[in-house]
Structure formats: structure tokens, C-alpha cells
C-alpha positions as a printed Julia matrix, in Angstrom:
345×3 Matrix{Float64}:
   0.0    0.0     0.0
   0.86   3.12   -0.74
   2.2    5.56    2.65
  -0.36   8.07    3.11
   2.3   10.97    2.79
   2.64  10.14   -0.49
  -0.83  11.6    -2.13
  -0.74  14.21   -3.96
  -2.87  17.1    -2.0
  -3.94  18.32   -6.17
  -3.03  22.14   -5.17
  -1.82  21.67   -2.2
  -0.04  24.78   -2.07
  -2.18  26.66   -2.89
  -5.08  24.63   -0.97
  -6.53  27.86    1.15
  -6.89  29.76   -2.64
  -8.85  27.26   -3.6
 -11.32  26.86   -1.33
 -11.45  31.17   -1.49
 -11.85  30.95   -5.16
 -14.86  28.07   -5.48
 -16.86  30.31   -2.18
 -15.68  33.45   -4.26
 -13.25  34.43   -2.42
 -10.02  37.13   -3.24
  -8.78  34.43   -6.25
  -9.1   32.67   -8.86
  -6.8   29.61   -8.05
  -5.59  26.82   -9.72
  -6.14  28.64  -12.19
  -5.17  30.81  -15.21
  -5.7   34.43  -15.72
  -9.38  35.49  -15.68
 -10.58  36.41  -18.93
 -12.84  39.45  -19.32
 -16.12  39.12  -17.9
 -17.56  41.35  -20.74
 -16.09  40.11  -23.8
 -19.34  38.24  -24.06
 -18.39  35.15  -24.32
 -19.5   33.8   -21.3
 -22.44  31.77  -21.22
 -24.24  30.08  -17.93
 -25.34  26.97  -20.37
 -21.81  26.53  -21.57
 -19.81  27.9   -18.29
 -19.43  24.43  -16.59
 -18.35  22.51  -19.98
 -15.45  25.38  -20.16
 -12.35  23.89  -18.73
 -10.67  26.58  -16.65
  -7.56  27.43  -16.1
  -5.93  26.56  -19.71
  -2.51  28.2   -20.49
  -2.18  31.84  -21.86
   0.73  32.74  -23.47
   1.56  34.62  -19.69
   1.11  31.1   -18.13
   3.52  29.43  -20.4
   6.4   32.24  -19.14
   5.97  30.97  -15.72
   5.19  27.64  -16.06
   8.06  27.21  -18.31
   8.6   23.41  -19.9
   6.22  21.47  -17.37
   4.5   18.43  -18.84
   1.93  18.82  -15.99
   1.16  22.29  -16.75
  -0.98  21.45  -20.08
  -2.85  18.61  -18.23
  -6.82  18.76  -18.2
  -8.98  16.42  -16.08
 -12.36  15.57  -16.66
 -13.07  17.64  -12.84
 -11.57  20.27  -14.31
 -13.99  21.07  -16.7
 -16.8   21.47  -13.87
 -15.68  23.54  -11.61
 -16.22  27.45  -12.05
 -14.27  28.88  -14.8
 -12.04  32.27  -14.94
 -15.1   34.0   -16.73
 -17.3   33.2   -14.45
 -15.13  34.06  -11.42
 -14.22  36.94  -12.68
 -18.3   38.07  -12.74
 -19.22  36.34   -9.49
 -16.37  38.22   -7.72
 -17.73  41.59   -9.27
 -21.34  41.08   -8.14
 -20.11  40.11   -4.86
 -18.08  43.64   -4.63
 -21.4   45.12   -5.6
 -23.35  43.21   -2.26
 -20.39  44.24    0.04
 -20.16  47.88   -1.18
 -24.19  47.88   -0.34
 -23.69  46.08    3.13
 -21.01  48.33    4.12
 -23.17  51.6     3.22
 -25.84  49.93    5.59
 -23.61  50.66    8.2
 -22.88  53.93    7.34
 -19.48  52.91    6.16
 -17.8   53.95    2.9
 -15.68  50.62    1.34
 -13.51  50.34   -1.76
 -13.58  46.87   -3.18
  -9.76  45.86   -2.9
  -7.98  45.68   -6.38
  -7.48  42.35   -7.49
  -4.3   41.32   -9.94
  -4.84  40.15  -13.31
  -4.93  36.25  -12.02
  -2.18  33.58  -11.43
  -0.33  33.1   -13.89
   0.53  29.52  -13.07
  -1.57  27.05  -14.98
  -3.77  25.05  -12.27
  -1.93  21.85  -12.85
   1.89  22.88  -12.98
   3.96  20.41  -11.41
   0.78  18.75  -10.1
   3.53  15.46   -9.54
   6.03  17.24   -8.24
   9.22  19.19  -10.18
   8.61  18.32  -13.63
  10.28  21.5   -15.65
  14.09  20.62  -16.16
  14.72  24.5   -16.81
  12.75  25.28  -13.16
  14.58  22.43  -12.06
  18.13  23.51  -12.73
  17.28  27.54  -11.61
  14.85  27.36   -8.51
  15.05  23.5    -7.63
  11.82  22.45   -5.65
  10.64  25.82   -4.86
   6.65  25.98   -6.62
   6.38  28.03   -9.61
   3.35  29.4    -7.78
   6.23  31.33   -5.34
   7.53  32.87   -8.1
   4.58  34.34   -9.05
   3.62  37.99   -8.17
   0.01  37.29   -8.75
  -0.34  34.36   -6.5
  -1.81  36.18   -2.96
  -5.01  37.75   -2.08
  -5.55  41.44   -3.15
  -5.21  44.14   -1.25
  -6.79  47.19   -0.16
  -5.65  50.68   -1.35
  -6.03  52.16    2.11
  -5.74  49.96    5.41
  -9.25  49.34    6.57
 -10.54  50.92    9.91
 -11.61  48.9    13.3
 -15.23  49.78   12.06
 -14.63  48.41    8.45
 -12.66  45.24    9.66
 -15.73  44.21   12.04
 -18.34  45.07    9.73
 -16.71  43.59    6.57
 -15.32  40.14    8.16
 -17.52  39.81   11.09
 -16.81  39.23   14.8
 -13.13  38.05   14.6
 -13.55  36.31   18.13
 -16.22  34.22   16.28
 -15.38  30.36   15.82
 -14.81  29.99   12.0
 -15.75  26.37   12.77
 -19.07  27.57   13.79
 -20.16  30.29   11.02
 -23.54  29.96    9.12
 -22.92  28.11    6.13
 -25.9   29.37    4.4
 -27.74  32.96    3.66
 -30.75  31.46    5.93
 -28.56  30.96    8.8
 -26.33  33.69    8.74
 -29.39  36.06    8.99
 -30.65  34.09   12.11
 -27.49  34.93   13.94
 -26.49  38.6    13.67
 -23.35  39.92   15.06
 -22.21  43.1    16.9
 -23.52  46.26   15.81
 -21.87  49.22   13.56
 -23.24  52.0    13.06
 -26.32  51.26   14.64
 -27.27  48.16   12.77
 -26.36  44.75   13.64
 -23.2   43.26   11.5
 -24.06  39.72    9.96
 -22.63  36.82   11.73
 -20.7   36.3     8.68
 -19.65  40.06    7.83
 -20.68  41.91    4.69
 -17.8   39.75    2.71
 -19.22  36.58    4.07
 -23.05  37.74    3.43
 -22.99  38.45    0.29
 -20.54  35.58   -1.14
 -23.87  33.18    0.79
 -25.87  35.23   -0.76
 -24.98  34.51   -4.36
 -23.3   31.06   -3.61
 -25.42  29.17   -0.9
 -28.46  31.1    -0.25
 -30.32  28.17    1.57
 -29.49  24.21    3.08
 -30.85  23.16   -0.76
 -27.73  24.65   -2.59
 -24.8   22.47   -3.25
 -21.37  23.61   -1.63
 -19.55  24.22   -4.39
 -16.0   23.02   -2.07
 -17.84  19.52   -2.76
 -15.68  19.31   -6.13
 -12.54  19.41   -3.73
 -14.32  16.25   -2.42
 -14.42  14.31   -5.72
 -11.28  15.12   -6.22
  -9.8   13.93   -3.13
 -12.03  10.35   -3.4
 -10.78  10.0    -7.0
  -7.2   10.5    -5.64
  -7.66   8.43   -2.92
  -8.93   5.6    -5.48
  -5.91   6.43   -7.98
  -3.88   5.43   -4.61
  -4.57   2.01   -4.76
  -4.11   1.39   -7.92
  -1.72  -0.88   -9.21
  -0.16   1.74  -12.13
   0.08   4.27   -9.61
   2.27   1.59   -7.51
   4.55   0.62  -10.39
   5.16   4.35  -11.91
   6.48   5.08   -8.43
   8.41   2.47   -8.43
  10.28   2.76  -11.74
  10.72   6.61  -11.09
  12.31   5.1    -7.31
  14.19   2.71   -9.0
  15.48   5.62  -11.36
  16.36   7.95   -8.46
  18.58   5.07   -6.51
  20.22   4.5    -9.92
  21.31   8.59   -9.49
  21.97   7.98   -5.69
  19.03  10.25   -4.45
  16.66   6.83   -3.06
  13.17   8.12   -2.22
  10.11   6.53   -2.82
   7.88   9.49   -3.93
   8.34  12.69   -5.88
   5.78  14.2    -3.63
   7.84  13.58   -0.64
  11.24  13.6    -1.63
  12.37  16.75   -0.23
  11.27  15.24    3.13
  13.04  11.84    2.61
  16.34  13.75    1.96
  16.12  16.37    4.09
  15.78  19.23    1.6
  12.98  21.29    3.42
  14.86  23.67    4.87
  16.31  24.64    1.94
  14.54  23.6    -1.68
  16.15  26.24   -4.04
  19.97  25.05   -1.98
  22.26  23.88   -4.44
  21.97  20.17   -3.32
  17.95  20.52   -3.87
  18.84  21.91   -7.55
  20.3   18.52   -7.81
  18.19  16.72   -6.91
  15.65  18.55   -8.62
  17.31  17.64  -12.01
  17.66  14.08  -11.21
  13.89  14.21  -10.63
  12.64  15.73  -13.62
  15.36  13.47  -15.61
  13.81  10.29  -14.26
  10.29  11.4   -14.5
  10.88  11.76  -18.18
  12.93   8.42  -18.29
   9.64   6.73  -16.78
   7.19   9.36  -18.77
   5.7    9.77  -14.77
   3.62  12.54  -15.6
   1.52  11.1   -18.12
   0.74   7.45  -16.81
   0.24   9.17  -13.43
  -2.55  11.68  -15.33
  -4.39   8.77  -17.24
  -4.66   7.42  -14.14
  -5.78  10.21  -12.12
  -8.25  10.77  -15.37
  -9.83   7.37  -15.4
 -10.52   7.55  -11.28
 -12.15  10.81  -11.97
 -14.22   9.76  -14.88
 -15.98   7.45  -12.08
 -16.03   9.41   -9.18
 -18.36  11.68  -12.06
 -20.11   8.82  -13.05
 -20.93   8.12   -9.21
 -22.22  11.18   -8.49
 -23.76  12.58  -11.91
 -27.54  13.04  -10.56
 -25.65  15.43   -7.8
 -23.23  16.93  -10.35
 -26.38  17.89  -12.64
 -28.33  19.89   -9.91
 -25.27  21.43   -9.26
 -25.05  22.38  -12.91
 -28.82  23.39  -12.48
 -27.45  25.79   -9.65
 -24.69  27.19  -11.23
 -26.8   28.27  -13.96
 -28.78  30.04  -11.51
 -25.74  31.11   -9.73
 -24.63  33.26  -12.73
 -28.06  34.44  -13.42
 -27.95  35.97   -9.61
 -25.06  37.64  -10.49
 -25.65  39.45  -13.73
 -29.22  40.49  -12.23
 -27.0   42.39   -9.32
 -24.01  43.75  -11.81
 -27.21  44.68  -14.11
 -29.72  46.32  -11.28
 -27.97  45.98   -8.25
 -28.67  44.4    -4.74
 -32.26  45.1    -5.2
 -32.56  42.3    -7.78
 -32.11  40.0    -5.1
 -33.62  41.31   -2.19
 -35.72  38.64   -1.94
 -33.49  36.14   -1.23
């Protein structure tokens, strides 16, 4: 069986962005650069069939020669593409603006950069970019990347905006509504005279559009398919043998580990994975996961898993296709009318 520590955590490093990005959060991660929400060329029928997150000419520059960085997955073309983001984060600037005003607060929606310029799947396997390899050894391409963290705001928010936009910050995140029904059982502290929602303007209005009530799907839950098709490609037998020759390969160059997702662990590179011994070992890597073609057997079988973790759950994937649909419509109705389009929710 394969050790635990050797899954792949998909973006691992950039986990937290993820999870901000599918509840429409500050990014679009795993991702590439958000395309123009008003070219027109978004459509809510064709949104979820649009893979996101494909190369752009920008991408390529950081991403460099990794095989891993032109991989699609059949997961990848359902979760919320850079169009799409790119409007739901706008209508959600439009709810918190309104939120804020209720509490007689003026807010600037924080300037977001043009997008990560790291394709979604670079390096998904580890190293895989001789070039990288030999200039920045294990360090992610994602650290190199000036567009990688949350935005910020042109003017450091006051006491009064923190509270109101964010919420109580003694509040247990563990314990925060996790729909618009809930959230608007359980108000917060009061600014300005009105009470501040449990979840904060930020956290109100991203419900709002995204999980209104208990009958909207989570849209994190594509994390979960993930993770049960990795866990699946885990026990599988060509995920056992790839490892193996690529092992086999790195005892041949005198680096033995048994993973390319823990390497720098087995050999003790943490503290140091741009250090001229990680370069190294770096090289070695990427040389033996071409010498084994790793990052292609290790994405067919990644691909089939997902394929039937889809297949599993298609009756829940195609409400939440239903709901996405919705989703968008919710959005353009506020970026078209404003707030008051959805009052009623």
C-alpha cells in the first residue's frame, strides 16, 4: 500500500486559494488568468463545460517546460471557470459595497491582480520543468509568481470596516452559518447602529450569491471528488509501479526516495529547496520522470478515477449544474440592477 504521505494534495499549495476561489473568495486559483467578464463570451449553459484554467501565453512564461502544466482532467472542466469568477467576484463587490453603506461605512472593493499566472496543474507530480529544475530546484512556480496572494486594499481598513466587513473576529470559523438562511438568524455586533451579519458583509454576500439556503450544493464539494478520485488512484496498481520505476530511477542517481511528492522530506531538503543540493536533486527528478514518462501514466490514471467518481455522483453533479446556472443568473441580475434584484433572497 501506498504511505499516506505520499498523495498528492492536487493544489496543495495553494489549498486555502482554492477553497477562497470556489466560495468566491479574493482568487481565482488553480487557475489561469481570468478572462474578461464582458467580452461576451460567457455563457451560464456553456460555463461548466469550459475547462478553466488553460494556459495563456503569460502562463507558459511561468510555467516554463512542465509536462503537468498542459494537463486537463475531466473535474476540471466542472468547476467554475475564470469568466465566471471573474463576474461572481464583481457582483459580490457590488453586495459588500451595499452592506457596508448599511452601516454607514464607505468601502472600496480591494484591487485584485490580473490572475495567477501559473496554470492550475503545474507540477501537479512534483518538479517536472528541467529549466525550473536547474534555476529554482523544488521551490513551486506558484512562489515565483507575483500574482499568486489575495488582493489588497488601497487604504488599510478601519476597526469599524474590519468588524463590519469580516464579522466578529472572536467568532469560531468552525461555527459560522454556512448558508444565507442561517447567517441572517445569527447577527453579530452592531456598527453604526445596525447589527453586523454573523458572517460580515464579505461573508453575506458571497452566501448570498453562492449558498443562499441548506438546498444549494457547496460548491467546495468538487474538492471532495477530487480527493475520493485520488484516494482511489492510490490504490491502484499503475500508480504503484510508476512510483516504483521513477524510485528505481532515483537510486540509480543515488538520491533513493520513494515518492516525488515527498522527496524533499526523505532527503532532508525542506529547509532549503532552491539550496544547491535541492537543484540537484531537482534535475535528477525531472530526468527520471521523463525516463519513466511519470507525468503522463500518473494523469491517465488520475483521469480514469475521476471519470468514475463523475459517473458516481452525476444526478448530484447535474443539480449542481442546475445551480450554477442560476448562480450566474444571480449575479448578472445584481451587476445589471444591483442588490435590489435579489432582495428577496
Amino acid at each position: 500500500m501506498i504511505p499516506p504521505t505520499t498523495r498528492r494534495p492536487r493544489c496543495a499549495r495553494r489549498l486555502p486559494a482554492l477553497l477562497l476561489a470556489l466560495a468566491l473568495g479574493p482568487l481565482a486559483a488553480c487557475s489561469g488568468p481570468a478572462a474578461d467578464p464582458d467580452d461576451g463570451t460567457s455563457d451560464a449553459g456553456e460555463s461548466l463545460a469550459a475547462p478553466a484554467g488553460e494556459g495563456t501565453a503569460e502562463s507558459e512564461d511561468v510555467s516554463g517546460g512542465s509536462p503537468s502544466a498542459a494537463l486537463t482532467f475531466p473535474l476540471d472542466a466542472i468547476g467554475i471557470n475564470d469568466i465566471d469568477q471573474a463576474l461572481l467576484e464583481r457582483a459580490r463587490d457590488t453586495l459588500v459595497t451595499t452592506c457596508m453603506e448599511r452601516h454607514g461605512l464607505e468601502y472600496a472593493a480591494a484591487e485584485r491582480p490580473p490572475g495567477p499566472t501559473v496554470p492550475r496543474n503545474a507540477h501537479l507530480y512534483g518538479v517536472d520543468d528541467p529549466v525550473h529544475a536547474a534555476e529554482h530546484g523544488y521551490m513551486h512556480p506558484i512562489d515565483l509568481d507575483p500574482h499568486t496572494y489575495a488582493p489588497v486594499h488601497a487604504e488599510d481598513l478601519t476597526p469599524e470596516q474590519e468588524l463590519a466587513l469580516y464579522g466578529d473576529p472572536s467568532a469560531d470559523p468552525l461555527d459560522l452559518p454556512e448558508t444565507l438562511e442561517e447567517a441572517r438568524e445569527r447577527p453579530g455586533p452592531e456598527v453604526g447602529g445596525v447589527a453586523v451579519p454573523a458572517t460580515g458583509c464579505h461573508g453575506e454576500a458571497t452566501l448570498l450569491i453562492n449558498r443562499p439556503d441548506d438546498g444549494w450544493i457547496d460548491p467546495t464539494f468538487l474538492m471532495e471528488l477530487a480527493d475520493e478520485a485520488g484516494h482511489e488512484a492510490d490504490e491502484d496498481e499503475r500508480v504503484r509501479e510508476l512510483l516504483a520505476d521513477w524510485s528505481a530511477c532515483m537510486a540509480e542517481g543515488g538520491r533513493p526516495a520513494d515518492s516525488p511528492l515527498t522527496v524533499t522530506e526523505e532527503l532532508g531538503l525542506g529547509g532549503d529547496v532552491s539550496g544547491e543540493e535541492a537543484i540537484a536533486v531537482a534535475v535528477l527528478d525531472v530526468a527520471c520522470k521523463e525516463k519513466t514518462d511519470l507525468v503522463a501514466r500518473w494523469a491517465a490514471v488520475d483521469s480514469d478515477h475521476q471519470e468514475h467518481v463523475i459517473e458516481e455522483h452525476s444526478e448530484l453533479l447535474a443539480e449542481y449544474a442546475e445551480q450554477h446556472t442560476e448562480r450566474m443568473e444571480r449575479a448578472r441580475a445584481i451587476l445589471a440592477d444591483g442588490p435590489a434584484a435579489v432582495a428577496g433572497n
